[in-house]
Coordinates of C-alpha atoms and ligand atoms in Angstrom, one line a residue:
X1 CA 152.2 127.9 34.1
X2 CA 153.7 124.5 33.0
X3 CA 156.1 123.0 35.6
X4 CA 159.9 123.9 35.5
X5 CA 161.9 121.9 33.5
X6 CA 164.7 119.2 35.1
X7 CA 167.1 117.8 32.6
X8 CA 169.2 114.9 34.1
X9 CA 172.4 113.3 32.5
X10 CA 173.1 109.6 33.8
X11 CA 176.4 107.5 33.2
X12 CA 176.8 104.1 33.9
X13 CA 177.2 105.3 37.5
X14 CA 173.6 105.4 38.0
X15 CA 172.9 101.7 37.3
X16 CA 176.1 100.3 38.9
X17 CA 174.2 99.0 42.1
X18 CA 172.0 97.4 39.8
X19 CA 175.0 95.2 38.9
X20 CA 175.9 96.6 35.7
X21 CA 179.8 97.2 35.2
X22 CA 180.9 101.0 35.1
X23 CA 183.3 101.1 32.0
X24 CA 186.4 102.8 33.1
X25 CA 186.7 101.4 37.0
X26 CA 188.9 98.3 35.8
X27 CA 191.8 99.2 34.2
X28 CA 190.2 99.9 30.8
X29 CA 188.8 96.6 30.2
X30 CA 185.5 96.2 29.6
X31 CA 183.7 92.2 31.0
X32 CA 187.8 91.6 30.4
X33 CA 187.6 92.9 26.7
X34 CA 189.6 95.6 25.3
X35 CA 186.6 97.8 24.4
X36 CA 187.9 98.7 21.0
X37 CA 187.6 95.4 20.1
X38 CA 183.7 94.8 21.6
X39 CA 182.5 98.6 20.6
X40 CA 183.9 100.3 17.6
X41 CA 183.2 99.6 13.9
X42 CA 187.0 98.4 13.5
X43 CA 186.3 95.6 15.8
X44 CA 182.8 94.9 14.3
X45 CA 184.7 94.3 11.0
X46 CA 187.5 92.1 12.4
X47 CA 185.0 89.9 14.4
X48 CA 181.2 90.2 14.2
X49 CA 180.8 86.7 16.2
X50 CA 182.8 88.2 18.8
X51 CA 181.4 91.7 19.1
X52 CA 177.7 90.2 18.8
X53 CA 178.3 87.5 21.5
X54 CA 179.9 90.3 24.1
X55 CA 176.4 92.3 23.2
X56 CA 174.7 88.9 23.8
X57 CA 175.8 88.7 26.9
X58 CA 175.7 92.2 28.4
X59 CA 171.4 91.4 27.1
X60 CA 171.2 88.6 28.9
X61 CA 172.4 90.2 32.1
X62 CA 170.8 93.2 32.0
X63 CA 167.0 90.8 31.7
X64 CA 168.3 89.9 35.1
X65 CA 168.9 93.7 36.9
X66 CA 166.4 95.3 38.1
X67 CA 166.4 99.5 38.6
X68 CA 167.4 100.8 42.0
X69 CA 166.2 103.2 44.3
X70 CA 168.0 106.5 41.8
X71 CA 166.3 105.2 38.7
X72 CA 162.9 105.4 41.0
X73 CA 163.8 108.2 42.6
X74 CA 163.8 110.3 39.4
X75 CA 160.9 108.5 37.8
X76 CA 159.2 110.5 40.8
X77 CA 160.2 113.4 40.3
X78 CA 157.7 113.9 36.8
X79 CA 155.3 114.7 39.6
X80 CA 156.0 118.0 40.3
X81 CA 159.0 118.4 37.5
X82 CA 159.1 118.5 33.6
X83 CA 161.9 115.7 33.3
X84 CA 163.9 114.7 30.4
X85 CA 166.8 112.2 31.3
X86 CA 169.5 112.1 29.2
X87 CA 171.4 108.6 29.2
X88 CA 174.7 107.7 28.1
X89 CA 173.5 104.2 29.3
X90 CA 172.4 101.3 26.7
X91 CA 170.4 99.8 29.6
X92 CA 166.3 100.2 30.2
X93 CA 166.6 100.6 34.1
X94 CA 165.2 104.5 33.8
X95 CA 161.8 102.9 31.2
X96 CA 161.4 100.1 34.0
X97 CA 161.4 102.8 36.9
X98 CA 159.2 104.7 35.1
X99 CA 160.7 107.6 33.3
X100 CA 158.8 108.7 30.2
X101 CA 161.0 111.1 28.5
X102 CA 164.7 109.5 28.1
X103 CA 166.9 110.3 25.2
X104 CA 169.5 107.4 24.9
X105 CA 172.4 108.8 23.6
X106 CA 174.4 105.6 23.0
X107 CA 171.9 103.4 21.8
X108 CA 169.6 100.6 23.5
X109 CA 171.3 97.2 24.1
X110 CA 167.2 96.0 23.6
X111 CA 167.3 96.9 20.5
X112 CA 168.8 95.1 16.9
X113 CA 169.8 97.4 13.8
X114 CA 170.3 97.0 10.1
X115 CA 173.3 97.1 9.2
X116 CA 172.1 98.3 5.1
X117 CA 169.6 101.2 6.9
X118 CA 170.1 102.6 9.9
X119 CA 166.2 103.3 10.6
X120 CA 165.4 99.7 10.6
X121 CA 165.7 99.6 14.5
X122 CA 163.4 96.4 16.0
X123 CA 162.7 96.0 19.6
X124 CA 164.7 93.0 19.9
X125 CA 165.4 90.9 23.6
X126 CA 167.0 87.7 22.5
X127 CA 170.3 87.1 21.1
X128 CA 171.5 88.5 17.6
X129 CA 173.1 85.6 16.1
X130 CA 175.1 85.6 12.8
X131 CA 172.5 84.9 10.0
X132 CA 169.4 87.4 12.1
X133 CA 168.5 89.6 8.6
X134 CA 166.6 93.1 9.1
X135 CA 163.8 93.2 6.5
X136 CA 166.6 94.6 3.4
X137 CA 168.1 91.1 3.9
X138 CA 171.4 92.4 5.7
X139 CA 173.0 91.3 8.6
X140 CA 171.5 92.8 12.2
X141 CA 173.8 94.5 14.6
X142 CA 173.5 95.9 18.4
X143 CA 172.0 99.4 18.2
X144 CA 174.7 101.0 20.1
X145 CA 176.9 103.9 18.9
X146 CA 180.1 102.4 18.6
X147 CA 183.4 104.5 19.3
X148 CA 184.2 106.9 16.2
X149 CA 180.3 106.6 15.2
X150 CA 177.9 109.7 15.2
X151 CA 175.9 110.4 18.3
X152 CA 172.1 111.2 16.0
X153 CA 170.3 112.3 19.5
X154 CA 173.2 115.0 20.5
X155 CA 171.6 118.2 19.1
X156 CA 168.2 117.4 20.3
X157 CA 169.8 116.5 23.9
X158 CA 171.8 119.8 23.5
X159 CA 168.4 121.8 22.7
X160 CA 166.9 120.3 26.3
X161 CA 169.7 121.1 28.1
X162 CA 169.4 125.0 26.7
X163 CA 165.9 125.0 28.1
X164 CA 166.1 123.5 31.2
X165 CA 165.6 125.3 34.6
X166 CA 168.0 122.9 36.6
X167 CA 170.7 120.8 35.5
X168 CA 171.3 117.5 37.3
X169 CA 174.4 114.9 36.2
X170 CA 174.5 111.2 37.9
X171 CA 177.3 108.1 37.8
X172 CA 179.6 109.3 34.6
X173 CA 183.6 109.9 34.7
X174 CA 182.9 112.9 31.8
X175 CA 185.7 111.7 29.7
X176 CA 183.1 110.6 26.5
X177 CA 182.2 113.7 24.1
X178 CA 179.8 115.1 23.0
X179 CA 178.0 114.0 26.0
X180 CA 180.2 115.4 28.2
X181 CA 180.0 118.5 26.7
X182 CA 176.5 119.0 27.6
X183 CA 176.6 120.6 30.4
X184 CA 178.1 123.6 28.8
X185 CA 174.8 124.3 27.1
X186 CA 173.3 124.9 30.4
X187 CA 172.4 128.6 31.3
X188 CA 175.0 130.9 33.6
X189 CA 172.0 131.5 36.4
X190 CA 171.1 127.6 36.3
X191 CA 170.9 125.7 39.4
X192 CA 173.6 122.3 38.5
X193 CA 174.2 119.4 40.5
X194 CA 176.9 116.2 40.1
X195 CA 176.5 113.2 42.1
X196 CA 179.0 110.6 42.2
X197 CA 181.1 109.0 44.9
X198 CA 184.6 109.3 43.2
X199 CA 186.5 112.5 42.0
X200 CA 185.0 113.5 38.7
X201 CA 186.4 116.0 36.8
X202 CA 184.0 118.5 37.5
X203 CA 183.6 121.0 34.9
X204 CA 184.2 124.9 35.3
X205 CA 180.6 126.2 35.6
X206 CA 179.1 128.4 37.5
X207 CA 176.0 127.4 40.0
X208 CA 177.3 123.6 40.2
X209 CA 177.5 121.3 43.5
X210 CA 178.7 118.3 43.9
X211 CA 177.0 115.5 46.3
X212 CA 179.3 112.9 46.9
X213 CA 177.8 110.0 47.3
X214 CA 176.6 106.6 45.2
X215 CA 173.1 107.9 43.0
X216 CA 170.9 104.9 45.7
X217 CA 172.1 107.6 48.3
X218 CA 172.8 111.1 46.7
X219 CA 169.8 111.0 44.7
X220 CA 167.5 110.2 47.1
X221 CA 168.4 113.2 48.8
X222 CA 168.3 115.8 46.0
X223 CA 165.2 114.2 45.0
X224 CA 163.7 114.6 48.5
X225 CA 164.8 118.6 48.6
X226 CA 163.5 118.8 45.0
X227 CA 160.5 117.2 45.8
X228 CA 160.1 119.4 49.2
X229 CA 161.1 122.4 48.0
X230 CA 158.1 123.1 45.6
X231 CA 155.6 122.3 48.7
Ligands
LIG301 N1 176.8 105.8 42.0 C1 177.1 106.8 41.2 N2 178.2 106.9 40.5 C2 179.0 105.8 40.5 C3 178.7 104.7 41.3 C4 177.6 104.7 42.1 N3 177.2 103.6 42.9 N4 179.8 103.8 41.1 C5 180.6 104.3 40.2 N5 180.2 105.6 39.9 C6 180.8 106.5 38.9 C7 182.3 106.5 38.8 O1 182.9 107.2 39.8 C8 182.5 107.1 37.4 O2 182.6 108.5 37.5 O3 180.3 106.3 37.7 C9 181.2 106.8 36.7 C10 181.3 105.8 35.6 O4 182.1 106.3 34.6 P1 182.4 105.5 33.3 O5 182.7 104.0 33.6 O6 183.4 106.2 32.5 O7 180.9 105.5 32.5 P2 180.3 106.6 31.6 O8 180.7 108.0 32.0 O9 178.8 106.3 31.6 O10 180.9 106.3 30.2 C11 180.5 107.0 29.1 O11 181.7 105.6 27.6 O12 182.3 103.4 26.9 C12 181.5 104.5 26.7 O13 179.5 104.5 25.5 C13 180.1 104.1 26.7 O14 178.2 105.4 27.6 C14 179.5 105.0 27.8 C15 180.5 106.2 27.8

């Protein structure tokens, strides 16, 4: 028998006491930007230099976090679990703790797109600067999903989530769809847990707790019980 099957949806929560921002505890700005203006095709169109130097930046920060004890936490659990993490996050925290099955909802702030194709994705860690051309000859942008874009990766997240034995969500305020619709693909019978230290809007399905607590903390634990449970 293969091992049972953990999906896990993370939000910006998770990497928070990494030292990467949350989006929606300051008063809707974003690294003081309206996030409109920094993440939504409108505000690519108004102002590339802007929206590629805000990118720029949140790069250059992230080469300086490092993952924290949740991110290892659930890299550990693929020893006695079947794991697929789910991220709404456009950091690499859950690769660099080890994780080997992430769908990235949102895109990968490591990454540089084409703007003329949009499966001309290149690994890229540097800045995009005005004037970077992807192979077509067109202009490069972050590969994020931008506000009003499609989310490619949603059906096949929604198809794990069906399958999965137990149900774990980390670090996000729920307020973003169609991620946040997720976690009403889960089945009726399985086990869901939420972990986050404010008052999310927890969603009205059967079989969830919530551990409140920040994901270094809460996720620990659950891992622990996880980890202990299947002796
Ligand atoms: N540990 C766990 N959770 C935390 C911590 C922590 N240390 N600190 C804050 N949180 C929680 C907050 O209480 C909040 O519920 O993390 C959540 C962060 O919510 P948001 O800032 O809304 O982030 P997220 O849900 O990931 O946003 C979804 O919105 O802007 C878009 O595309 C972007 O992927 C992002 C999406």
């Amino acid at each position: 028998m293969g091992k049972p099957k953990i999906a896990i949806l993370t939000g910006a929560g998770i990497s928070a006491e990494s030292g990467i921002k949350t989006f929606r505890d300051s008063d809707g700005l974003w690294e003081n930007h309206r996030i409109e203006d920094v993440a939504s095709p409108e505000g690519w169109y108004r102002d590339k230099e802007l929206v590629l130097d805000f990118y720029n930046q949140r790069r250059r920060q992230l080469l300086q976090c490092q993952p924290n004890a949740a991110h290892y936490a659930l890299a550990a659990l693929e020893d006695k679990y079947d794991v697929t993490i789910v991220t709404q996050n456009v950091d690499d925290l859950h690769e660099r703790a080890g994780s080997t099955d992430i769908i990235h909802l949102h895109g990968e702030l490591l990454k540089a797109r084409s703007t003329a194709d949009e499966h001309l994705v290149y690994d890229w860690q540097k800045d995009i600067n005005i004037g970077d051309k992807c192979a077509k000859g067109s202009q490069l942008r972050p590969h994020i999903v931008w506000f009003g874009e499609a989310v490619p990766l949603i059906e096949t997240a929604a198809k794990v989530v069906q399958q999965t034995d137990i149900f774990i969500v980390i670090g996000t305020s729920l307020l973003v769809y169609p991620a946040a619709g997720l976690i009403n693909y889960t089945g009726y019978d399985t086990p869901k847990w939420l972990i986050d230290p404010n008052n999310v809007q927890a969603p009205r399905v059967p079989n969830l707790r919530v551990i409140s607590k920040k994901a270094t903390e809460g996720v620990t634990e659950l891992v622990a019980h996880l980890l202990n449970e299947k002796g």
